[in-house]
Amino acid sequence: MRLKNRFLLVEVIFEQDLVGKRRDEGRAINATDVYQSLLASVSAQYGDQGVGLCQNLLSVRSYSDTTGIAVVRAPREQLRMVWSSLTFVTKIKNLRALGTVRANAGSERTMRQKLDKLDPVQAGKLARLEAL
């Protein structure tokens, strides 16, 4: 049986960016930090059952700290669970943050096309990840 996935194009906005403060250079955010915050939110909203349902297929495929755009892969059956948990993410690596979904897609190819319209640099990184 083939497991089907969906891809979410997420824009992460930090409070420091909104008020014009600069973040510390040593506090760079990466895809692992976004993944851990998202998984903690799924755990807080849906408990151990929610984590168990989506943990094996949930991943953050890429994240750009300069643009704040992340590509999240989630199981198709738990897409609404992951999407709603993303709404409740308030901190990433102890920095106040807000995540909004800009687009969703059924394959990496269509996600790359949507991402290309927003950020060509990030789309190139996703293409290199897919080649691995």
PDB file of C-alpha atoms in Angstrom:
ATOM      1  CA  MET A   1       0.000   0.000   0.000  1.00  0.00           C
ATOM      2  CA  ARG A   2       1.331   3.401  -0.976  1.00  0.00           C
ATOM      3  CA  LEU A   3       1.152   6.187   1.572  1.00  0.00           C
ATOM      4  CA  LYS A   4       0.137   9.516   0.082  1.00  0.00           C
ATOM      5  CA  ASN A   5       1.492  12.836   1.235  1.00  0.00           C
ATOM      6  CA  ARG A   6       0.566  16.480   0.942  1.00  0.00           C
ATOM      7  CA  PHE A   7       2.924  19.419   0.972  1.00  0.00           C
ATOM      8  CA  LEU A   8       2.277  22.721   2.756  1.00  0.00           C
ATOM      9  CA  LEU A   9       4.043  25.954   1.833  1.00  0.00           C
ATOM     10  CA  VAL A  10       4.376  27.782   5.148  1.00  0.00           C
ATOM     11  CA  GLU A  11       5.528  31.326   5.785  1.00  0.00           C
ATOM     12  CA  VAL A  12       7.092  31.760   9.239  1.00  0.00           C
ATOM     13  CA  ILE A  13       7.040  35.298  10.596  1.00  0.00           C
ATOM     14  CA  PHE A  14       8.995  36.165  13.726  1.00  0.00           C
ATOM     15  CA  GLU A  15       7.991  38.908  16.140  1.00  0.00           C
ATOM     16  CA  GLN A  16      11.466  40.471  15.935  1.00  0.00           C
ATOM     17  CA  ASP A  17      11.056  40.849  12.179  1.00  0.00           C
ATOM     18  CA  LEU A  18       7.723  42.628  12.635  1.00  0.00           C
ATOM     19  CA  VAL A  19       8.996  45.177  15.142  1.00  0.00           C
ATOM     20  CA  GLY A  20      12.269  45.741  13.274  1.00  0.00           C
ATOM     21  CA  LYS A  21      14.646  44.218  15.838  1.00  0.00           C
ATOM     22  CA  ARG A  22      17.513  42.083  14.613  1.00  0.00           C
ATOM     23  CA  ARG A  23      17.844  38.508  15.779  1.00  0.00           C
ATOM     24  CA  ASP A  24      21.135  37.305  17.185  1.00  0.00           C
ATOM     25  CA  GLU A  25      23.344  35.815  14.489  1.00  0.00           C
ATOM     26  CA  GLY A  26      23.919  32.761  16.696  1.00  0.00           C
ATOM     27  CA  ARG A  27      20.176  32.076  16.822  1.00  0.00           C
ATOM     28  CA  ALA A  28      19.742  30.898  13.259  1.00  0.00           C
ATOM     29  CA  ILE A  29      16.634  28.776  12.714  1.00  0.00           C
ATOM     30  CA  ASN A  30      16.815  25.612  10.616  1.00  0.00           C
ATOM     31  CA  ALA A  31      14.346  22.978   9.392  1.00  0.00           C
ATOM     32  CA  THR A  32      14.893  20.805  12.482  1.00  0.00           C
ATOM     33  CA  ASP A  33      13.809  23.638  14.786  1.00  0.00           C
ATOM     34  CA  VAL A  34      10.613  24.168  12.764  1.00  0.00           C
ATOM     35  CA  TYR A  35       9.926  20.414  12.801  1.00  0.00           C
ATOM     36  CA  GLN A  36      10.375  20.152  16.589  1.00  0.00           C
ATOM     37  CA  SER A  37       8.028  23.088  17.209  1.00  0.00           C
ATOM     38  CA  LEU A  38       5.415  21.628  14.872  1.00  0.00           C
ATOM     39  CA  LEU A  39       5.637  18.190  16.489  1.00  0.00           C
ATOM     40  CA  ALA A  40       5.327  19.754  19.955  1.00  0.00           C
ATOM     41  CA  SER A  41       2.206  21.581  18.784  1.00  0.00           C
ATOM     42  CA  VAL A  42       0.692  18.349  17.416  1.00  0.00           C
ATOM     43  CA  SER A  43       1.428  16.731  20.782  1.00  0.00           C
ATOM     44  CA  ALA A  44      -0.184  19.589  22.705  1.00  0.00           C
ATOM     45  CA  GLN A  45      -3.329  19.639  20.550  1.00  0.00           C
ATOM     46  CA  TYR A  46      -3.883  15.928  19.833  1.00  0.00           C
ATOM     47  CA  GLY A  47      -1.771  14.094  22.411  1.00  0.00           C
ATOM     48  CA  ASP A  48       0.202  10.919  21.876  1.00  0.00           C
ATOM     49  CA  GLN A  49      -2.305   9.517  19.409  1.00  0.00           C
ATOM     50  CA  GLY A  50      -1.893  12.526  17.104  1.00  0.00           C
ATOM     51  CA  VAL A  51       1.883  12.279  17.273  1.00  0.00           C
ATOM     52  CA  GLY A  52       1.752   8.563  16.549  1.00  0.00           C
ATOM     53  CA  LEU A  53      -0.483   9.049  13.524  1.00  0.00           C
ATOM     54  CA  CYS A  54       1.641  11.615  11.745  1.00  0.00           C
ATOM     55  CA  GLN A  55       5.171  11.364  13.143  1.00  0.00           C
ATOM     56  CA  ASN A  56       6.524   8.817  10.679  1.00  0.00           C
ATOM     57  CA  LEU A  57       5.614  10.858   7.568  1.00  0.00           C
ATOM     58  CA  LEU A  58       5.725  14.404   8.950  1.00  0.00           C
ATOM     59  CA  SER A  59       8.842  16.312   7.916  1.00  0.00           C
ATOM     60  CA  VAL A  60      10.052  19.786   7.070  1.00  0.00           C
ATOM     61  CA  ARG A  61      11.600  19.338   3.625  1.00  0.00           C
ATOM     62  CA  SER A  62      13.289  22.730   3.513  1.00  0.00           C
ATOM     63  CA  TYR A  63      13.383  26.025   5.378  1.00  0.00           C
ATOM     64  CA  SER A  64      15.035  29.315   4.496  1.00  0.00           C
ATOM     65  CA  ASP A  65      15.868  31.552   7.437  1.00  0.00           C
ATOM     66  CA  THR A  66      16.263  34.593   5.198  1.00  0.00           C
ATOM     67  CA  THR A  67      12.821  34.339   3.568  1.00  0.00           C
ATOM     68  CA  GLY A  68      11.029  32.470   6.351  1.00  0.00           C
ATOM     69  CA  ILE A  69       9.478  29.963   3.935  1.00  0.00           C
ATOM     70  CA  ALA A  70       9.202  26.287   4.863  1.00  0.00           C
ATOM     71  CA  VAL A  71       7.937  23.264   2.940  1.00  0.00           C
ATOM     72  CA  VAL A  72       6.209  20.747   5.233  1.00  0.00           C
ATOM     73  CA  ARG A  73       5.359  17.210   4.138  1.00  0.00           C
ATOM     74  CA  ALA A  74       2.405  15.619   5.951  1.00  0.00           C
ATOM     75  CA  PRO A  75       0.356  12.442   5.513  1.00  0.00           C
ATOM     76  CA  ARG A  76      -2.773  13.085   3.467  1.00  0.00           C
ATOM     77  CA  GLU A  77      -5.115  11.652   6.113  1.00  0.00           C
ATOM     78  CA  GLN A  78      -3.658  13.881   8.842  1.00  0.00           C
ATOM     79  CA  LEU A  79      -3.286  17.067   6.784  1.00  0.00           C
ATOM     80  CA  ARG A  80      -5.986  18.929   8.717  1.00  0.00           C
ATOM     81  CA  MET A  81      -4.405  17.857  12.007  1.00  0.00           C
ATOM     82  CA  VAL A  82      -0.994  19.175  10.978  1.00  0.00           C
ATOM     83  CA  TRP A  83      -2.475  22.352   9.468  1.00  0.00           C
ATOM     84  CA  SER A  84      -4.458  23.177  12.603  1.00  0.00           C
ATOM     85  CA  SER A  85      -1.463  22.418  14.840  1.00  0.00           C
ATOM     86  CA  LEU A  86       0.633  24.764  12.737  1.00  0.00           C
ATOM     87  CA  THR A  87      -1.771  27.530  13.699  1.00  0.00           C
ATOM     88  CA  PHE A  88      -0.929  26.998  17.375  1.00  0.00           C
ATOM     89  CA  VAL A  89       2.852  27.202  16.948  1.00  0.00           C
ATOM     90  CA  THR A  90       3.831  30.303  18.895  1.00  0.00           C
ATOM     91  CA  LYS A  91       7.539  29.760  19.525  1.00  0.00           C
ATOM     92  CA  ILE A  92      10.390  28.337  17.516  1.00  0.00           C
ATOM     93  CA  LYS A  93      13.664  28.015  19.425  1.00  0.00           C
ATOM     94  CA  ASN A  94      12.322  30.367  22.147  1.00  0.00           C
ATOM     95  CA  LEU A  95      11.514  33.091  19.601  1.00  0.00           C
ATOM     96  CA  ARG A  96       7.898  34.180  19.197  1.00  0.00           C
ATOM     97  CA  ALA A  97       6.718  33.149  15.755  1.00  0.00           C
ATOM     98  CA  LEU A  98       3.616  32.848  13.610  1.00  0.00           C
ATOM     99  CA  GLY A  99       3.142  30.331  10.814  1.00  0.00           C
ATOM    100  CA  THR A 100       0.682  30.786   7.952  1.00  0.00           C
ATOM    101  CA  VAL A 101      -0.002  28.337   5.151  1.00  0.00           C
ATOM    102  CA  ARG A 102       0.361  29.987   1.742  1.00  0.00           C
ATOM    103  CA  ALA A 103      -0.345  26.956  -0.455  1.00  0.00           C
ATOM    104  CA  ASN A 104      -0.767  23.203  -0.430  1.00  0.00           C
ATOM    105  CA  ALA A 105      -0.019  20.630  -3.095  1.00  0.00           C
ATOM    106  CA  GLY A 106      -0.165  16.905  -3.718  1.00  0.00           C
ATOM    107  CA  SER A 107       3.360  16.466  -5.075  1.00  0.00           C
ATOM    108  CA  GLU A 108       6.788  18.021  -4.795  1.00  0.00           C
ATOM    109  CA  ARG A 109       6.651  19.062  -8.444  1.00  0.00           C
ATOM    110  CA  THR A 110       3.509  21.160  -8.021  1.00  0.00           C
ATOM    111  CA  MET A 111       4.818  22.550  -4.736  1.00  0.00           C
ATOM    112  CA  ARG A 112       8.015  23.589  -6.509  1.00  0.00           C
ATOM    113  CA  GLN A 113       5.951  25.400  -9.145  1.00  0.00           C
ATOM    114  CA  LYS A 114       4.027  27.301  -6.467  1.00  0.00           C
ATOM    115  CA  LEU A 115       7.210  27.991  -4.552  1.00  0.00           C
ATOM    116  CA  ASP A 116       8.934  29.253  -7.700  1.00  0.00           C
ATOM    117  CA  LYS A 117       6.372  32.044  -7.924  1.00  0.00           C
ATOM    118  CA  LEU A 118       7.201  33.157  -4.385  1.00  0.00           C
ATOM    119  CA  ASP A 119      10.916  32.436  -3.958  1.00  0.00           C
ATOM    120  CA  PRO A 120      13.148  31.101  -6.776  1.00  0.00           C
ATOM    121  CA  VAL A 121      16.148  30.534  -4.455  1.00  0.00           C
ATOM    122  CA  GLN A 122      14.147  28.271  -2.138  1.00  0.00           C
ATOM    123  CA  ALA A 123      12.747  26.331  -5.113  1.00  0.00           C
ATOM    124  CA  GLY A 124      16.286  25.525  -6.250  1.00  0.00           C
ATOM    125  CA  LYS A 125      17.141  24.149  -2.801  1.00  0.00           C
ATOM    126  CA  LEU A 126      14.044  21.931  -2.889  1.00  0.00           C
ATOM    127  CA  ALA A 127      15.047  20.576  -6.301  1.00  0.00           C
ATOM    128  CA  ARG A 128      18.485  19.622  -4.943  1.00  0.00           C
ATOM    129  CA  LEU A 129      16.856  17.877  -1.954  1.00  0.00           C
ATOM    130  CA  GLU A 130      14.612  15.877  -4.269  1.00  0.00           C
ATOM    131  CA  ALA A 131      17.626  14.731  -6.300  1.00  0.00           C
ATOM    132  CA  LEU A 132      19.233  13.159  -3.189  1.00  0.00           C
TER     133      LEU A 132
END
